[in-house]
Coordinates of C-alpha atoms in Angstrom, one line a residue:
X1 CA 67.9 103.4 77.6
X2 CA 70.4 104.0 73.7
X3 CA 72.8 105.9 76.7
X4 CA 73.3 103.1 78.6
X5 CA 75.2 101.4 75.7
X6 CA 77.0 104.7 75.8
X7 CA 78.4 105.4 79.6
X8 CA 81.8 104.4 78.7
X9 CA 82.5 107.7 76.2
X10 CA 79.4 109.7 78.0
X11 CA 81.3 112.6 79.4
X12 CA 82.0 113.6 75.8
X13 CA 78.3 113.6 74.3
X14 CA 76.7 116.9 74.8
X15 CA 73.4 117.0 76.7
X16 CA 70.8 118.3 75.2
X17 CA 69.3 120.8 75.2
X18 CA 65.3 122.6 75.7
X19 CA 62.8 126.0 74.8
X20 CA 59.9 126.5 76.3
X21 CA 57.7 128.3 73.0
X22 CA 54.6 129.4 75.7
X23 CA 56.5 130.9 79.2
X24 CA 54.5 133.2 79.3
X25 CA 51.1 131.3 79.4
X26 CA 53.1 128.4 81.3
X27 CA 54.6 131.4 84.3
X28 CA 50.8 132.1 84.4
X29 CA 49.8 129.1 85.4
X30 CA 52.4 128.1 87.5
X31 CA 51.0 131.4 89.3
X32 CA 48.0 130.1 89.5
X33 CA 48.7 126.9 90.5
X34 CA 48.8 129.0 94.2
X35 CA 45.4 130.6 94.1
X36 CA 43.3 129.1 96.5
X37 CA 40.0 129.9 93.4
X38 CA 41.4 126.7 92.0
X39 CA 41.2 124.3 94.4
X40 CA 38.2 125.8 96.7
X41 CA 35.4 126.0 94.5
X42 CA 32.1 127.0 94.0
X43 CA 30.4 123.4 93.8
X44 CA 32.6 122.6 96.8
X45 CA 31.7 125.2 99.2
X46 CA 27.4 125.0 97.9
X47 CA 27.6 121.2 98.6
X48 CA 29.2 121.5 101.8
X49 CA 26.9 120.3 104.2
X50 CA 26.4 116.4 103.5
X51 CA 22.3 114.9 102.1
X52 CA 20.3 113.5 104.8
X53 CA 20.1 109.7 105.2
X54 CA 17.3 107.3 105.4
X55 CA 18.6 105.3 108.0
X56 CA 19.3 104.6 111.1
X57 CA 21.9 105.9 112.7
X58 CA 23.9 109.4 113.2
X59 CA 24.4 112.0 109.9
X60 CA 26.9 112.8 108.4
X61 CA 28.1 116.7 108.9
X62 CA 30.4 116.7 105.8
X63 CA 29.7 115.7 102.3
X64 CA 32.6 113.5 100.9
X65 CA 33.5 116.6 98.3
X66 CA 33.7 118.8 101.6
X67 CA 36.3 116.2 102.9
X68 CA 37.8 115.8 99.3
X69 CA 38.6 119.7 99.3
X70 CA 40.0 119.9 103.0
X71 CA 42.7 117.0 102.1
X72 CA 43.5 118.7 98.4
X73 CA 44.5 121.7 100.7
X74 CA 46.5 119.2 102.8
X75 CA 48.1 118.4 100.1
X76 CA 48.4 121.3 97.4
X77 CA 50.1 123.3 100.5
X78 CA 52.2 119.7 102.5
X79 CA 49.4 120.9 106.5
X80 CA 49.1 118.5 108.7
X81 CA 45.7 117.5 109.6
X82 CA 45.4 120.1 112.7
X83 CA 46.9 122.9 110.8
X84 CA 44.5 122.1 107.7
X85 CA 41.5 123.1 110.4
X86 CA 43.3 126.0 111.1
X87 CA 43.2 127.1 107.1
X88 CA 40.0 126.3 107.1
X89 CA 38.5 128.1 109.0
X90 CA 40.3 130.7 107.9
X91 CA 39.5 131.0 104.6
X92 CA 35.6 130.6 105.6
X93 CA 36.1 133.8 108.1
X94 CA 37.5 135.8 104.4
X95 CA 35.0 134.6 103.3
X96 CA 31.9 135.7 105.1
X97 CA 30.6 131.9 105.0
X98 CA 29.3 130.4 108.2
X99 CA 30.4 127.5 107.5
X100 CA 31.5 124.6 110.4
X101 CA 35.0 123.5 109.8
X102 CA 36.1 119.9 110.5
X103 CA 38.3 118.9 112.7
X104 CA 41.2 116.9 111.9
X105 CA 39.4 113.7 113.8
X106 CA 36.9 113.9 111.1
X107 CA 39.6 113.8 108.4
X108 CA 42.2 111.5 109.6
X109 CA 38.5 109.2 110.3
X110 CA 36.8 110.1 107.0
X111 CA 39.9 109.8 105.3
X112 CA 39.9 105.6 105.5
X113 CA 36.3 105.4 103.9
X114 CA 36.9 107.6 100.7
X115 CA 35.9 106.8 97.5
X116 CA 37.2 108.6 94.0
X117 CA 34.1 110.1 92.8
X118 CA 33.3 109.4 89.2
X119 CA 34.5 111.9 86.7
X120 CA 37.4 113.1 88.7
X121 CA 40.2 111.1 86.6
X122 CA 41.0 113.6 83.1
X123 CA 38.4 112.6 80.2
X124 CA 40.1 110.3 77.9
X125 CA 40.8 111.6 74.0
X126 CA 38.6 110.1 70.8
X127 CA 40.5 107.6 69.5
X128 CA 43.1 104.6 71.5
X129 CA 45.9 105.7 74.1
X130 CA 49.6 104.8 74.2
X131 CA 49.5 103.6 78.3
X132 CA 52.9 103.9 80.6
X133 CA 52.9 102.3 83.2
X134 CA 55.6 101.5 86.0
X135 CA 56.4 102.3 89.2
X136 CA 58.0 103.8 92.0
X137 CA 58.3 104.0 96.2
X138 CA 57.1 105.4 99.2
X139 CA 58.2 106.6 102.6
X140 CA 55.8 105.5 105.0
X141 CA 55.7 106.6 109.2
X142 CA 58.5 104.4 111.1
X143 CA 62.2 104.3 112.6
X144 CA 64.2 106.2 110.4
X145 CA 67.7 105.1 108.2
X146 CA 69.9 107.5 110.3
X147 CA 68.1 105.5 113.6
X148 CA 68.7 102.6 111.8
X149 CA 72.7 103.2 111.4
X150 CA 72.8 104.4 114.9
X151 CA 71.0 101.7 116.9
X152 CA 71.0 98.8 114.9
X153 CA 67.1 99.3 115.6
X154 CA 64.6 98.3 111.9
X155 CA 61.6 99.5 111.6
X156 CA 58.6 97.1 110.7
X157 CA 57.0 99.9 108.8
X158 CA 59.0 99.8 105.4
X159 CA 57.1 101.9 102.2
X160 CA 54.5 101.4 99.5
X161 CA 54.4 101.0 96.1
X162 CA 53.1 103.4 93.7
X163 CA 52.1 102.1 90.9
X164 CA 51.1 105.0 88.3
X165 CA 48.9 105.1 84.1
X166 CA 50.0 108.0 82.1
X167 CA 48.8 108.7 79.3
X168 CA 51.0 109.4 76.5
X169 CA 49.6 112.0 74.4
X170 CA 49.5 114.3 77.2
X171 CA 51.1 113.0 80.5
X172 CA 48.0 112.8 82.9
X173 CA 48.1 110.4 85.3
X174 CA 45.0 107.7 83.5
X175 CA 45.3 105.2 86.2
X176 CA 47.2 104.6 90.4
X177 CA 47.2 101.6 93.4
X178 CA 49.2 102.1 95.9
X179 CA 50.7 98.5 97.1
X180 CA 52.7 96.8 99.6
X181 CA 56.3 96.9 99.0
X182 CA 55.3 92.6 98.7
X183 CA 54.0 93.3 95.6
X184 CA 54.8 92.4 92.5
X185 CA 54.7 94.8 89.0
X186 CA 52.7 92.6 87.1
X187 CA 50.2 91.8 89.5
X188 CA 48.8 95.4 89.0
X189 CA 48.2 95.8 85.6
X190 CA 45.0 94.3 85.3
X191 CA 44.0 96.7 88.3
X192 CA 45.3 99.9 86.3
X193 CA 43.2 99.2 83.0
X194 CA 39.9 98.0 85.1
X195 CA 40.0 102.8 85.2
X196 CA 41.0 102.7 82.0
X197 CA 37.4 103.5 79.7
X198 CA 39.2 103.9 77.2
X199 CA 40.6 101.8 74.1
X200 CA 44.4 101.3 74.7
X201 CA 45.9 101.9 71.2
X202 CA 49.9 101.3 72.4
X203 CA 50.6 100.0 76.1
X204 CA 54.0 100.5 77.2
X205 CA 55.8 99.8 80.0
X206 CA 59.6 98.5 81.2
X207 CA 61.6 94.9 81.6
X208 CA 60.4 94.1 85.2
X209 CA 56.5 93.5 83.3
X210 CA 57.9 91.1 80.6
X211 CA 55.2 88.3 80.6
X212 CA 52.6 86.0 80.0
X213 CA 50.6 88.1 82.9
X214 CA 51.6 91.1 81.3
X215 CA 50.2 90.6 77.9
X216 CA 47.0 88.9 78.7
X217 CA 45.7 91.4 81.2
X218 CA 46.0 94.1 78.4
X219 CA 45.1 92.0 75.4
X220 CA 41.5 91.4 77.7
X221 CA 41.3 94.9 77.9
X222 CA 42.3 96.2 74.4
X223 CA 42.0 93.0 72.5
X224 CA 44.1 95.1 69.2
X225 CA 46.7 97.0 71.1
X226 CA 50.5 96.3 70.9
X227 CA 52.2 96.3 73.0
X228 CA 55.9 97.4 74.1
X229 CA 57.6 95.3 76.8
X230 CA 61.7 94.7 76.1
X231 CA 62.2 91.0 76.2
X232 CA 64.7 89.8 78.9
X233 CA 68.4 89.6 77.6
X234 CA 67.8 85.0 78.2
X235 CA 63.7 85.3 77.0
X236 CA 62.7 82.4 74.5
X237 CA 59.9 82.3 72.5
X238 CA 56.7 81.7 74.4
X239 CA 54.5 79.3 71.1
X240 CA 51.3 81.3 71.8
X241 CA 51.5 81.9 75.4
X242 CA 51.7 85.6 75.1
X243 CA 48.0 85.2 73.1
X244 CA 47.5 85.6 69.3
X245 CA 48.4 88.1 68.2
X246 CA 52.2 86.6 69.9
X247 CA 54.2 89.9 69.7
X248 CA 56.5 88.7 72.4
X249 CA 58.1 86.5 70.1
X250 CA 57.6 89.5 67.4
X251 CA 59.8 91.4 70.1
X252 CA 62.5 88.6 70.5
X253 CA 62.9 87.9 66.6
X254 CA 63.3 91.6 65.7
X255 CA 66.2 92.5 68.9
X256 CA 68.4 89.1 67.3
X257 CA 68.1 90.0 63.7
X258 CA 69.0 94.1 65.0
X259 CA 69.7 94.5 67.5
X260 CA 67.7 97.0 70.6
X261 CA 69.0 99.8 70.1
X262 CA 67.5 99.4 66.4
X263 CA 64.2 97.6 68.4
X264 CA 64.1 100.1 70.5
X265 CA 63.9 103.4 67.8
X266 CA 61.3 101.5 65.6
X267 CA 58.8 100.7 68.2
X268 CA 58.9 104.0 70.3
X269 CA 60.0 102.4 73.1
X270 CA 61.8 105.9 73.7
X271 CA 59.2 107.5 75.5
X272 CA 58.3 106.0 78.3
X273 CA 60.9 108.4 80.1
X274 CA 57.8 110.1 79.9
X275 CA 55.9 108.1 82.9
X276 CA 59.2 109.2 84.7
X277 CA 58.1 112.7 84.3
X278 CA 55.4 111.8 86.3
X279 CA 56.7 110.0 88.9
X280 CA 59.2 113.1 88.9
X281 CA 57.0 115.6 89.4
X282 CA 54.7 114.2 91.7
X283 CA 57.4 113.5 94.5
X284 CA 58.9 117.0 93.7
X285 CA 55.3 118.1 94.5
X286 CA 53.2 116.2 96.3
X287 CA 56.5 114.9 98.0
X288 CA 58.3 111.2 98.7
X289 CA 57.0 110.3 102.3
X290 CA 53.0 109.3 102.7
X291 CA 52.3 111.5 106.2
X292 CA 49.1 109.0 106.6
X293 CA 49.5 105.8 108.7
X294 CA 47.0 103.8 108.2
X295 CA 47.0 101.8 105.0
X296 CA 42.8 102.7 103.2
X297 CA 44.3 106.9 104.0
X298 CA 47.4 106.1 102.4
X299 CA 45.2 104.4 99.5
X300 CA 43.0 108.1 99.6
X301 CA 46.8 110.5 99.5
X302 CA 48.3 108.7 97.1
X303 CA 44.6 109.4 94.8
X304 CA 44.0 112.6 95.7
X305 CA 47.6 113.1 95.0
X306 CA 47.1 111.8 91.4
X307 CA 43.9 114.5 91.4
X308 CA 46.2 117.7 92.0
X309 CA 48.7 116.9 89.5
X310 CA 46.8 116.6 87.1
X311 CA 45.3 119.8 87.8
X312 CA 48.7 121.6 88.5
X313 CA 49.4 120.5 84.9
X314 CA 46.2 121.2 83.0
X315 CA 46.7 125.4 84.5
X316 CA 51.0 125.0 83.6
X317 CA 52.1 122.5 80.9
X318 CA 55.2 123.8 79.0
X319 CA 56.0 123.4 75.0
X320 CA 59.4 122.8 74.9
X321 CA 61.4 122.4 71.8
X322 CA 64.8 121.2 71.5
X323 CA 67.4 123.4 70.7
X324 CA 69.5 123.1 67.5
X325 CA 73.2 122.3 67.8
X326 CA 75.2 125.3 66.9
X327 CA 77.4 124.3 63.8
X328 CA 81.3 124.5 64.3

């Protein structure tokens, strides 16, 4: 970002100040995030029981929507599965409903086989969208840093990598994947784009995604997409390897002619910070550590966390404007 070039004199640059213009609606939405009626919907209670299967074997007692509701409550209120079981039981008692409560063993087992139903991702707006992609790390169960520093042990479990695709227009998370820490970022571009049904007008990512695999994956999804990825300082022209039109070569030529700062302003690369704005609330509201221990359950936990975060943003989204600095 441009401010990195001013690191030596950063203390002289005043911090930008913003003002929320819809504070009353934003405050009401923040209170609504804690309402049980937002997370326990009448549709979930009506479809609590699983439909009967016509094949051999046991019958499921709880529907996928019931399991998703329980896991959503656990995610929103940061509850272990046993406390989630008691929490749901108290809610059903207060509502006067004679519905069975899934125990913590059932929740743990069904979380490993849960699949996202159609329509859970936010609806795409009309026309092409601006997609921002980035990744972050999430801690998992295992030996902590203090234990490693004190006893010299090393945990075999380290951390997972969460890959997010964000709509720059409204900040919604439109796609997510969870991988092991050894998976590189460009390898997840195509799986993320496969979750997006709409057309992509612009694709923006940082320099870690620079290369022909990313360009080919984006152009395969939307052949007219404008790709904004800063090439490395040692980048050379690719001679058409990134597909027609060769946008990467144009970025290299523009940076060589006018400099990287002007290229960032011209291409709108500064909007990439919006994906960091989505990663911050995820870690603050959902958590920095995964509670589930098996990898399929961790994928379910992340998917439900993204659904929860999108619903929270739909309830309360601030409209911020930059305050004008007073002239001396």
